Coordinates of C-alpha atoms in Angstrom, one line a residue:
M1 CA 28.8 102.7 16.3
Y2 CA 25.2 102.1 15.1
K3 CA 21.9 101.9 16.9
N4 CA 20.6 98.4 17.4
Y5 CA 18.4 97.3 14.5
N6 CA 16.4 94.0 14.5
N7 CA 13.7 93.4 12.0
N8 CA 12.8 90.0 13.5
Q9 CA 10.6 91.2 16.3
T10 CA 7.4 89.3 16.9
S11 CA 5.2 92.3 17.7
L12 CA 5.1 96.0 17.1
A13 CA 4.1 98.4 19.9
V14 CA 1.8 101.1 18.5
N15 CA 1.0 104.2 20.4
L16 CA -2.7 104.8 19.9
D17 CA -2.7 108.1 21.7
F18 CA -2.3 110.4 18.7
T19 CA -3.8 113.9 18.2
P20 CA -2.9 116.3 15.5
S21 CA -2.0 119.9 16.5
E22 CA -4.7 122.5 16.6
N23 CA -3.4 124.3 13.5
H24 CA -2.9 121.2 11.4
V25 CA -5.1 121.2 8.3
V26 CA -6.7 117.9 9.2
T27 CA -8.0 119.3 12.5
V28 CA -9.2 122.5 10.8
L29 CA -11.1 120.7 8.0
S30 CA -12.6 118.2 10.4
R31 CA -14.1 120.9 12.6
F32 CA -15.2 122.8 9.5
V33 CA -17.1 119.8 8.0
D34 CA -18.7 119.1 11.4
S35 CA -20.0 122.7 11.4
I36 CA -21.8 122.4 8.1
P37 CA -25.6 122.2 8.5
L38 CA -26.8 118.7 7.5
K39 CA -30.5 119.3 6.9
D40 CA -30.0 119.1 3.1
V41 CA -27.2 116.6 3.1
M42 CA -28.3 113.7 5.3
N43 CA -30.8 111.9 3.0
A44 CA -32.8 108.9 4.1
T45 CA -31.0 105.7 3.5
A46 CA -32.3 102.2 2.9
A47 CA -33.6 100.3 5.9
T48 CA -32.0 97.1 4.8
G49 CA -28.6 96.2 3.5
R50 CA -25.1 97.3 4.5
P51 CA -25.1 100.7 6.3
A52 CA -23.9 103.6 4.2
Y53 CA -20.8 105.7 5.2
D54 CA -21.6 109.0 6.9
P55 CA -21.4 111.8 4.3
R56 CA -19.3 113.9 6.7
L57 CA -16.7 111.1 6.9
M58 CA -16.5 110.8 3.1
M59 CA -16.3 114.6 2.7
K60 CA -13.4 114.8 5.2
I61 CA -11.6 111.9 3.4
L62 CA -11.9 113.6 0.1
L63 CA -10.9 117.1 1.3
F64 CA -7.8 115.8 3.1
A65 CA -6.8 113.7 0.2
Y66 CA -7.1 116.7 -2.1
T67 CA -4.9 118.8 0.2
R68 CA -2.3 116.1 -0.2
K69 CA -2.4 116.2 -4.0
T70 CA -4.2 112.8 -4.2
F71 CA -7.1 112.8 -6.7
H72 CA -7.6 109.2 -7.8
G73 CA -9.8 106.7 -6.0
R74 CA -7.3 103.9 -5.6
E75 CA -4.7 106.3 -4.3
I76 CA -7.2 107.7 -1.8
E77 CA -8.0 104.2 -0.7
L78 CA -4.3 103.5 -0.1
M79 CA -4.0 106.7 1.8
C80 CA -6.9 105.6 4.1
A81 CA -5.1 102.4 4.9
E82 CA -1.6 103.9 5.5
N83 CA -1.7 107.6 6.4
L84 CA -1.7 108.3 10.1
Y85 CA -3.6 111.6 9.9
M86 CA -6.2 109.9 7.7
K87 CA -6.6 107.2 10.3
W88 CA -7.2 109.8 12.9
L89 CA -9.7 111.5 10.7
I90 CA -11.6 108.2 10.1
G91 CA -11.5 107.3 13.7
D92 CA -11.6 103.5 13.2
Y93 CA -8.3 101.7 12.5
D94 CA -9.9 98.9 10.5
L95 CA -12.3 101.1 8.5
V96 CA -11.0 101.6 4.9
P97 CA -13.6 102.7 2.3
S98 CA -13.0 101.1 -1.1
Y99 CA -12.1 103.1 -4.2
R100 CA -15.5 102.4 -5.7
T101 CA -17.2 103.8 -2.7
I102 CA -15.0 106.9 -2.8
N103 CA -15.6 107.4 -6.5
R104 CA -19.3 106.9 -6.3
F105 CA -19.7 109.4 -3.4
R106 CA -17.5 112.0 -5.2
V107 CA -20.0 112.2 -8.1
S108 CA -23.2 111.7 -6.2
T109 CA -26.0 114.2 -5.8
T110 CA -25.4 114.2 -2.0
M111 CA -21.9 115.4 -2.7
A112 CA -23.2 118.1 -5.0
V113 CA -25.4 119.5 -2.2
F114 CA -22.7 119.0 0.4
I115 CA -20.1 121.0 -1.5
K116 CA -22.6 123.8 -2.1
Q117 CA -23.4 124.0 1.6
A118 CA -19.7 123.9 2.4
F119 CA -19.1 127.1 0.4
I120 CA -22.0 128.8 2.1
Q121 CA -20.6 127.9 5.5
F122 CA -17.1 128.9 4.5
R123 CA -18.2 132.4 3.4
E124 CA -19.9 132.9 6.7
L125 CA -16.9 131.6 8.6
V126 CA -14.3 133.9 7.0
R127 CA -16.7 136.8 7.3
Q128 CA -17.1 136.3 11.0
A129 CA -13.3 136.1 11.3
G130 CA -13.0 139.5 9.6
L131 CA -11.0 138.1 6.7
V132 CA -13.3 139.5 4.0
N133 CA -14.8 142.9 3.7
D134 CA -17.3 144.8 1.7
D135 CA -14.9 146.4 -0.8
A136 CA -14.8 144.2 -3.8
L137 CA -15.0 140.7 -5.3
F138 CA -12.2 139.8 -7.8
I139 CA -13.2 137.6 -10.7
D140 CA -11.1 135.7 -13.2
G141 CA -11.1 132.5 -15.2
T142 CA -8.8 129.8 -16.3
K143 CA -9.0 126.6 -18.5
L144 CA -8.6 123.1 -17.1
L145 CA -8.1 120.0 -19.2
A146 CA -11.0 117.5 -19.3
D147 CA -10.5 113.8 -18.9
A148 CA -10.6 113.3 -22.7
N149 CA -8.3 112.5 -25.5
K150 CA -7.1 115.6 -27.5
Y151 CA -7.9 113.9 -30.8
T152 CA -11.6 113.1 -30.1
F153 CA -13.0 116.4 -31.4
V154 CA -16.3 116.9 -33.2
W155 CA -16.7 120.2 -35.0
K156 CA -20.1 121.8 -35.6
K157 CA -19.2 123.3 -38.9
S158 CA -18.2 120.0 -40.3
I159 CA -21.3 118.2 -39.0
T160 CA -23.5 121.0 -40.5
K161 CA -21.8 120.7 -43.9
Y162 CA -22.1 116.9 -44.1
N163 CA -25.6 116.9 -42.8
S164 CA -26.7 119.2 -45.6
K165 CA -25.0 117.0 -48.2
L166 CA -26.7 114.0 -46.7
T167 CA -30.1 115.7 -47.1
E168 CA -29.4 116.4 -50.8
K169 CA -28.4 112.7 -51.3
T170 CA -31.6 111.6 -49.5
R171 CA -33.8 113.7 -51.7
A172 CA -32.0 112.4 -54.8
L173 CA -32.7 108.9 -53.6
Y174 CA -36.4 109.6 -53.1
D175 CA -36.5 110.9 -56.7
E176 CA -35.0 107.6 -58.0
L177 CA -37.4 105.6 -55.9
I178 CA -40.4 107.4 -57.5
Q179 CA -38.9 106.7 -60.9
N180 CA -38.8 103.0 -59.9
E181 CA -42.5 103.1 -59.2
V182 CA -42.2 103.1 -55.4
D183 CA -45.1 105.0 -53.9
L184 CA -43.6 107.3 -51.2
A185 CA -46.2 108.7 -48.9
I186 CA -44.1 111.8 -48.0
D187 CA -43.8 115.4 -49.0
Q188 CA -40.3 115.9 -50.4
E189 CA -40.6 119.7 -50.1
C190 CA -41.1 119.4 -46.3
D191 CA -38.0 119.6 -44.0
T192 CA -39.1 116.6 -42.0
A193 CA -39.0 114.4 -45.1
T194 CA -35.3 113.6 -44.5
D195 CA -35.4 113.0 -40.7
V196 CA -34.6 109.6 -39.3
D197 CA -38.2 108.5 -38.6
Q198 CA -39.3 109.4 -42.2
M199 CA -36.3 107.6 -43.6
K200 CA -37.3 104.4 -41.7
I201 CA -40.8 104.7 -43.1
V202 CA -39.3 104.9 -46.6
A203 CA -37.2 101.8 -45.8
S204 CA -40.2 99.8 -44.8
Q205 CA -42.0 100.9 -48.0
L206 CA -39.0 99.6 -49.9
D207 CA -39.3 96.3 -48.1
D208 CA -42.9 96.0 -49.1
K209 CA -42.1 96.8 -52.7
I210 CA -39.3 94.2 -52.8
A211 CA -41.6 91.6 -51.3
Q212 CA -44.2 92.3 -54.1
L213 CA -41.5 91.9 -56.7
D214 CA -40.4 88.6 -55.1
Q215 CA -43.9 87.2 -55.5
T216 CA -44.1 88.5 -59.1
I217 CA -40.7 86.9 -60.0
E218 CA -41.8 83.5 -58.5
T219 CA -44.9 83.3 -60.8
E220 CA -43.4 84.7 -64.0
K221 CA -41.9 82.6 -66.7
P222 CA -38.4 83.1 -68.2
Q223 CA -38.2 85.9 -70.7
P224 CA -35.7 86.7 -73.4
G225 CA -33.3 89.5 -72.2
G226 CA -34.0 88.9 -68.6
S227 CA -36.9 89.7 -66.2
P228 CA -37.7 93.4 -65.8
A229 CA -38.9 92.6 -62.3
K230 CA -35.5 91.2 -61.3
Q231 CA -33.8 94.3 -62.7
Q232 CA -36.1 96.6 -60.7
R233 CA -35.6 94.4 -57.6
R234 CA -31.8 94.7 -58.0
H235 CA -32.0 98.5 -58.1
L236 CA -34.4 98.6 -55.1
K237 CA -32.1 96.4 -53.0
K238 CA -29.2 98.7 -53.8
F239 CA -31.3 101.7 -52.6
Q240 CA -32.4 99.7 -49.5
R241 CA -28.8 98.9 -48.5
Q242 CA -27.8 102.5 -49.1
L243 CA -30.6 103.7 -46.9
E244 CA -30.3 101.2 -44.1
K245 CA -26.6 100.8 -43.9
D246 CA -25.5 104.4 -44.7
F247 CA -28.1 107.2 -44.7
I248 CA -30.1 106.3 -41.6
P249 CA -27.1 105.7 -39.2
R250 CA -25.3 108.8 -40.5
K251 CA -28.4 110.9 -40.1
A252 CA -28.9 109.6 -36.5
N253 CA -25.3 110.4 -35.7
Y254 CA -25.6 113.9 -37.1
D255 CA -28.8 114.6 -35.2
E256 CA -27.3 113.4 -32.0
A257 CA -24.2 115.6 -32.6
L258 CA -26.2 118.7 -33.3
A259 CA -28.2 118.1 -30.2
T260 CA -25.0 117.7 -28.2
F261 CA -23.5 120.9 -29.5
G262 CA -26.1 123.3 -28.1
D263 CA -24.6 126.8 -28.5
R264 CA -21.1 125.4 -28.7
N265 CA -18.9 124.9 -31.8
S266 CA -17.2 121.6 -30.7
Y267 CA -17.3 118.8 -28.2
S268 CA -15.2 115.7 -27.3
K269 CA -16.3 112.2 -28.1
T270 CA -14.8 111.0 -24.8
D271 CA -16.5 113.7 -22.7
H272 CA -19.4 115.2 -24.5
D273 CA -19.6 118.2 -22.1
A274 CA -16.0 119.2 -22.8
T275 CA -15.4 122.0 -25.3
F276 CA -12.2 122.4 -27.3
M277 CA -10.3 125.5 -26.1
R278 CA -7.0 127.1 -26.5
M279 CA -4.9 126.3 -23.4
K280 CA -2.0 128.3 -22.0
E281 CA 0.0 125.1 -21.6
D282 CA 1.1 124.7 -25.2
P283 CA 4.4 122.8 -25.4
M284 CA 4.4 122.5 -29.2
R285 CA 3.5 126.2 -29.6
N286 CA 1.1 125.4 -32.5
G287 CA -2.1 126.8 -30.9
Q288 CA -3.6 123.3 -30.7
L289 CA -7.1 123.2 -29.2
K290 CA -7.7 120.8 -26.3
P291 CA -10.9 119.6 -24.6
G292 CA -11.5 121.4 -21.3
Y293 CA -13.7 123.6 -19.2
N294 CA -13.6 127.3 -18.3
L295 CA -13.4 127.7 -14.5
Q296 CA -14.6 131.1 -13.1
I297 CA -13.9 132.1 -9.5
A298 CA -14.6 135.1 -7.3
T299 CA -12.1 135.7 -4.5
Q300 CA -11.2 138.0 -1.7
H301 CA -8.0 137.8 0.3
Q302 CA -7.1 134.8 -1.9
F303 CA -10.1 132.8 -0.5
T304 CA -12.4 131.3 -3.2
L305 CA -15.9 132.4 -2.3
Y306 CA -17.7 131.5 -5.5
Y307 CA -17.0 129.3 -8.4
D308 CA -18.6 127.8 -11.5
L309 CA -17.7 125.9 -14.6
Y310 CA -18.6 126.9 -18.2
Q311 CA -18.3 125.3 -21.6
R312 CA -17.6 128.6 -23.3
P313 CA -14.0 129.3 -24.0
T314 CA -14.3 133.1 -23.7
D315 CA -14.7 135.0 -20.4
T316 CA -17.0 137.7 -21.8
R317 CA -20.1 135.6 -21.9
T318 CA -19.6 133.9 -18.6
L319 CA -19.7 137.0 -16.4
V320 CA -23.5 137.6 -16.3
P321 CA -24.4 133.9 -15.6
F322 CA -21.6 133.7 -13.0
L323 CA -22.9 136.8 -11.2
K324 CA -26.4 135.4 -11.1
T325 CA -25.0 132.6 -8.8
F326 CA -23.8 135.1 -6.2
D327 CA -25.6 135.8 -2.9
F328 CA -24.9 139.5 -2.4
D329 CA -26.9 139.5 0.9
A330 CA -24.2 137.2 2.4
T331 CA -21.3 139.0 0.6
P332 CA -22.4 142.7 0.1
V333 CA -19.6 144.4 -1.9
K334 CA -19.3 147.7 -3.6
Y335 CA -17.1 146.8 -6.6
I336 CA -16.9 144.0 -9.2
V337 CA -13.3 143.7 -10.3
A338 CA -12.1 141.8 -13.4
D339 CA -9.7 142.1 -16.3
A340 CA -10.3 143.4 -19.8
G341 CA -11.6 140.1 -21.0
Y342 CA -14.9 140.8 -19.3
G343 CA -15.4 144.3 -20.6
S344 CA -18.5 144.5 -22.7
E345 CA -21.6 146.6 -23.0
S346 CA -24.0 143.9 -21.8
N347 CA -21.7 143.1 -18.8
Y348 CA -21.5 146.7 -17.8
E349 CA -25.2 147.2 -18.2
Y350 CA -26.0 144.2 -16.0
I351 CA -23.7 145.2 -13.2
T352 CA -25.0 148.7 -13.2
D353 CA -28.7 148.3 -13.8
E354 CA -29.5 144.8 -12.4
L355 CA -27.1 144.5 -9.5
D356 CA -26.7 148.2 -8.6
K357 CA -23.0 147.7 -8.2
Q358 CA -19.9 149.6 -9.4
Y359 CA -17.4 147.9 -11.7
L360 CA -13.6 148.1 -12.1
I361 CA -13.4 146.3 -15.5
P362 CA -11.4 147.8 -18.3
Y363 CA -12.6 147.4 -21.9
G364 CA -10.5 146.0 -24.7
M365 CA -9.2 149.3 -26.0
Y366 CA -8.6 150.9 -22.6
E367 CA -4.8 150.7 -22.5
K368 CA -4.5 151.7 -26.2
E369 CA -6.8 154.7 -25.8
K370 CA -4.5 156.0 -23.0
K371 CA -1.5 156.3 -25.3
K372 CA -0.6 159.7 -26.8
R373 CA -0.5 158.3 -30.3
Y374 CA -4.1 157.2 -30.2
R375 CA -5.3 160.4 -28.6
N376 CA -3.6 162.4 -31.4
D377 CA -4.8 160.2 -34.2
P378 CA -7.2 162.4 -36.3
T379 CA -8.8 159.4 -38.0
K380 CA -10.5 158.2 -34.8
I381 CA -14.1 159.3 -34.3
Q382 CA -13.3 160.0 -30.6
N383 CA -11.0 162.8 -31.8
W384 CA -13.4 164.4 -34.2
Q385 CA -15.1 167.7 -33.4
Y386 CA -18.7 167.4 -32.2
D387 CA -21.3 170.1 -32.2
E388 CA -23.6 169.1 -29.4
K389 CA -26.2 171.8 -30.2
N390 CA -26.7 170.7 -33.8
D391 CA -25.7 167.1 -33.3
V392 CA -23.0 167.2 -36.0
F393 CA -19.6 165.5 -36.2
T394 CA -16.8 167.0 -38.2
D395 CA -13.8 164.9 -39.2
Y396 CA -10.2 166.0 -39.6
Q397 CA -10.8 166.8 -43.4
G398 CA -13.7 169.1 -42.6
I399 CA -16.5 166.8 -43.7
E400 CA -19.6 167.1 -41.7
F401 CA -21.8 164.2 -40.6
H402 CA -25.4 164.9 -39.8
F403 CA -27.8 162.6 -37.9
K404 CA -29.7 160.3 -40.3
N405 CA -31.5 157.6 -38.4
Y406 CA -31.5 155.1 -35.5
S407 CA -30.4 151.5 -36.0
I408 CA -30.8 148.4 -33.8
R409 CA -28.3 145.6 -34.4
H410 CA -27.7 142.2 -32.9
D411 CA -24.4 140.6 -32.4
Q412 CA -23.6 136.9 -33.0
Y413 CA -24.8 136.0 -29.5
G414 CA -28.2 137.9 -29.9
Q415 CA -27.3 140.9 -27.8
E416 CA -29.2 144.0 -28.8
R417 CA -27.2 147.2 -29.6
K418 CA -28.6 150.6 -30.4
F419 CA -26.8 153.0 -32.7
K420 CA -27.2 156.5 -34.1
V421 CA -26.2 156.7 -37.7
Y422 CA -24.6 159.9 -39.1
Q423 CA -24.2 160.5 -42.8
A424 CA -21.8 162.8 -44.6
V425 CA -23.2 166.0 -46.2
D426 CA -23.4 166.2 -50.0
Y427 CA -21.0 168.9 -51.4
F428 CA -22.3 169.3 -54.9
E429 CA -20.6 172.6 -55.4
D430 CA -17.2 171.3 -54.4
P431 CA -16.0 168.1 -56.2
V432 CA -13.0 167.7 -54.0
R433 CA -15.0 167.7 -50.8
Q434 CA -17.7 165.6 -52.4
A435 CA -15.1 162.9 -53.2
L436 CA -13.9 163.0 -49.5
A437 CA -17.5 162.6 -48.4
Q438 CA -18.0 159.4 -50.4
T439 CA -16.6 155.9 -50.2
P440 CA -14.5 154.3 -53.0
S441 CA -17.7 152.7 -54.3
G442 CA -19.5 156.1 -54.6
R443 CA -21.8 156.0 -51.6
Q444 CA -22.0 158.6 -48.9
R445 CA -19.9 157.9 -45.9
Q446 CA -21.6 156.9 -42.7
V447 CA -20.6 156.5 -39.1
S448 CA -22.5 154.7 -36.3
I449 CA -22.3 155.8 -32.7
N450 CA -23.4 153.7 -29.8
N451 CA -24.0 156.2 -27.0
N452 CA -24.8 153.6 -24.4
W453 CA -21.5 151.9 -25.0
L454 CA -19.6 155.2 -24.9
Y455 CA -21.3 156.0 -21.5
F456 CA -20.2 152.8 -19.9
K457 CA -16.7 153.1 -21.4
N458 CA -16.4 156.6 -19.9
Y459 CA -17.7 155.4 -16.6
A460 CA -15.1 152.6 -16.5
R461 CA -12.3 155.0 -17.4
V462 CA -13.3 157.4 -14.6
Q463 CA -13.5 154.6 -12.1
L464 CA -10.2 153.0 -13.0
Q465 CA -8.4 156.3 -12.9
S466 CA -9.7 157.4 -9.5
D467 CA -7.5 157.0 -6.4
E468 CA -9.8 154.4 -4.9
G469 CA -10.2 152.5 -8.2
K470 CA -6.4 152.4 -8.8
K471 CA -5.9 151.0 -5.3
I472 CA -8.5 148.3 -5.5
Y473 CA -7.8 147.3 -9.2
G474 CA -4.1 147.1 -8.3
Q475 CA -5.0 144.3 -5.9
R476 CA -6.5 142.1 -8.6
K477 CA -3.3 140.3 -9.7
I478 CA -2.4 139.5 -6.1
E479 CA -5.9 138.4 -5.2
V480 CA -7.2 136.0 -7.9
E481 CA -4.1 135.0 -9.9
P482 CA -2.3 133.3 -6.9
V483 CA -5.4 131.0 -6.5
F484 CA -4.9 129.6 -9.9
A485 CA -1.2 129.3 -9.3
D486 CA -1.9 127.3 -6.0
V487 CA -4.3 125.0 -7.8
K488 CA -2.1 124.3 -10.8
A489 CA 1.4 124.5 -9.3
H490 CA 1.0 123.7 -5.6
L491 CA -1.8 121.1 -5.7
R492 CA -0.7 120.1 -9.3
F493 CA -4.3 119.9 -10.4
T494 CA -4.4 120.5 -14.1
R495 CA -6.7 117.8 -15.4
F496 CA -10.0 116.4 -14.2
S497 CA -10.3 112.7 -13.2
V498 CA -14.1 112.5 -13.9
R499 CA -16.3 113.2 -16.9
G500 CA -19.5 115.3 -17.4
L501 CA -20.2 118.9 -16.4
D502 CA -22.0 118.0 -13.1
K503 CA -19.2 115.7 -12.0
V504 CA -16.3 118.0 -12.9
N505 CA -18.2 120.8 -11.1
I506 CA -18.1 118.8 -7.9
E507 CA -14.5 117.9 -8.3
V508 CA -13.3 121.5 -8.9
G509 CA -15.4 122.5 -5.9
L510 CA -13.4 119.9 -3.8
V511 CA -10.1 121.3 -5.1
L512 CA -11.0 124.9 -4.3
M513 CA -12.3 124.0 -0.9
A514 CA -9.2 122.0 -0.1
M515 CA -7.1 125.1 -1.1
N516 CA -9.4 127.2 1.2
M517 CA -8.8 124.8 4.0
I518 CA -5.0 125.0 3.6
K519 CA -5.1 128.8 3.7
W520 CA -7.6 128.8 6.6
A521 CA -5.3 126.6 8.6
R522 CA -2.5 129.0 8.0
E523 CA -4.7 132.0 9.0
K524 CA -5.7 130.2 12.2
A525 CA -2.1 129.4 13.0
H526 CA -1.2 133.1 12.5
I527 CA -4.2 134.2 14.6
N528 CA -3.1 131.8 17.4
I529 CA 0.5 133.2 17.3
E530 CA -0.9 136.7 17.6
I531 CA -3.1 135.7 20.5
R532 CA -0.1 134.1 22.3
K533 CA 2.0 137.1 21.5
N534 CA -0.7 139.4 23.0
Q535 CA -1.0 137.2 26.0
G536 CA 2.7 137.3 26.5
N537 CA 2.6 141.1 26.2
E538 CA -0.1 141.2 28.8
K539 CA 2.0 139.1 31.2
I540 CA 4.9 141.4 30.7
D541 CA 2.7 144.4 31.4
Q542 CA 1.5 142.7 34.6
R543 CA 5.0 141.9 35.7
K544 CA 6.1 145.5 35.1
A545 CA 3.1 146.7 37.1
K546 CA 4.1 144.5 40.0
I547 CA 7.7 145.7 39.9
T548 CA 6.5 149.3 39.8
F549 CA 4.3 148.7 42.8
L550 CA 7.2 147.1 44.8
W551 CA 9.6 149.8 44.0
S552 CA 7.1 152.5 45.1
I553 CA 6.8 150.7 48.4
Y554 CA 10.5 150.4 48.6
F555 CA 11.1 154.1 48.1
E556 CA 8.2 155.0 50.4
L557 CA 9.4 152.9 53.3
C558 CA 13.2 153.3 53.2
P559 CA 13.4 157.0 54.3
K560 CA 11.2 156.1 57.3
L561 CA 13.4 153.3 58.2
F562 CA 16.4 155.6 58.1
F563 CA 14.9 157.9 60.7
I564 CA 14.1 154.9 62.9
F565 CA 17.6 153.4 62.4
P566 CA 20.0 156.3 61.7
N567 CA 23.1 155.2 59.8
E568 CA 25.1 157.3 57.4
N569 CA 26.0 154.4 55.1
L570 CA 22.4 153.3 54.9
A571 CA 21.3 156.9 54.0
A572 CA 23.9 157.1 51.3
H573 CA 22.8 153.8 49.9
F574 CA 19.1 154.9 49.8
E575 CA 20.1 158.2 48.1
C576 CA 22.1 156.3 45.5
R577 CA 19.3 153.8 44.8
A578 CA 16.8 156.6 44.5
L579 CA 19.0 158.3 41.9
R580 CA 19.5 155.1 39.9
Y581 CA 15.9 154.0 40.0
P582 CA 13.6 157.0 40.2
S583 CA 9.9 156.2 40.9
N584 CA 8.8 157.2 37.3
V585 CA 11.1 154.9 35.4
W586 CA 8.4 152.3 35.0

């Protein structure tokens, strides 16, 4: 037997009385968006034309779509037309924003301000709920693919090489023009002689020279062996084509590429803000670089409190600019926690001196230095004998190193580092020791000590090995790593759908806020369950109190009734009940 099925009905009865549950994510995010201050979001709109959509409505649509793993404009538009919860969120059955409207709002300046305000409001929300504390912020980064083809790379090293070759060819062309009696009003020794503007001036001078030769050729008579003016014109036209068709366009492309690089080594032709990085997702296992962005987040209790995107592939250089975006008045914490990829002298110094915070960040050699083999290696400077009074190092071969001078060096990124240089003593009387005190090239051996770096390393080692440090640092993997797992595996967001640093910054903010909303809805559901459980316990306690009160009255009145109505069976009954239910049982 089957239920009656008839698809030929003339009408469909729709129940319009629909309200999601209190703990559903659509209810939670709707109330959250409504709580965001709108002073910096609600911009003045045009007085004429079609009214714009409310930014709160568009924000709710995007957040709910991202919680449902829907990231593309056309799919979000379809969701607005078909999804029941989305219809409740919009509030108007016939209202369906087009995919163009959704895509335009997603990359607008209004959305950029809105998502920033959303994170400020969310930090305050979870802090008031007691879900974050003042212990630590956990920082980590991951790479996300850009909306760009993996074969559209432009490398800075190649552009620099070909640009220098083009400069040499241009100077050689100028020399040939001078030999062909073209008066160039430029200084070939100047660096600006080969820029695009100067090359265009030379091209115009060539045009003038060719025009003069045309007039000369028209007036001259035929000559045996051909006209010298025609030969010169032929050479100049060749130079003119080479200059206008090849040198000037190439030089303009090289200048534009060098300006696009900035301090990067590569960019994508499809998305100029994307940098080629090594991704963990490498199916071919050939270490192929792909265009992407470096996402940095700061979390606590798996809630993303801060985030930012960077074009640098390494995490070391992103920590200081990332920490500058924090509002430590709103989230005052004691520790900054990160992995060894962030351990550097400049990062330690900034956290200690500028932020006045403590750090739980191991340096690159931290795990290796803990091993017994490293601690017993006599070739390591850390294991040499040091005479603090005389400031002398002695290696395992008995060679002494005395202080020579101070040295200031700069790394490839311009960071200043101060060293103390120690040089081996000359042992003229002992040829064997003198040979040990020299390098294979015959120079005296030297060692450089960076005391500032040693101080920060020692401080990091002490903090990480303390009981409190071990406890907090042990939480790092279960604090920040699951956030990336949720974004990439649960939401399946591994590639951006927009291009440009500002636009992808907005989109990743939507993704992280959508993940926050999912977790916040779960926390609210858990809190509501606890509240109901506590309310149930209170009712049980009240019921027990009532029963205790009634039994006390029962045992108080029954003996008196016995004396009023004497009965042996009744007395035995009261005595038995009193033994079975003593007054202190409740």
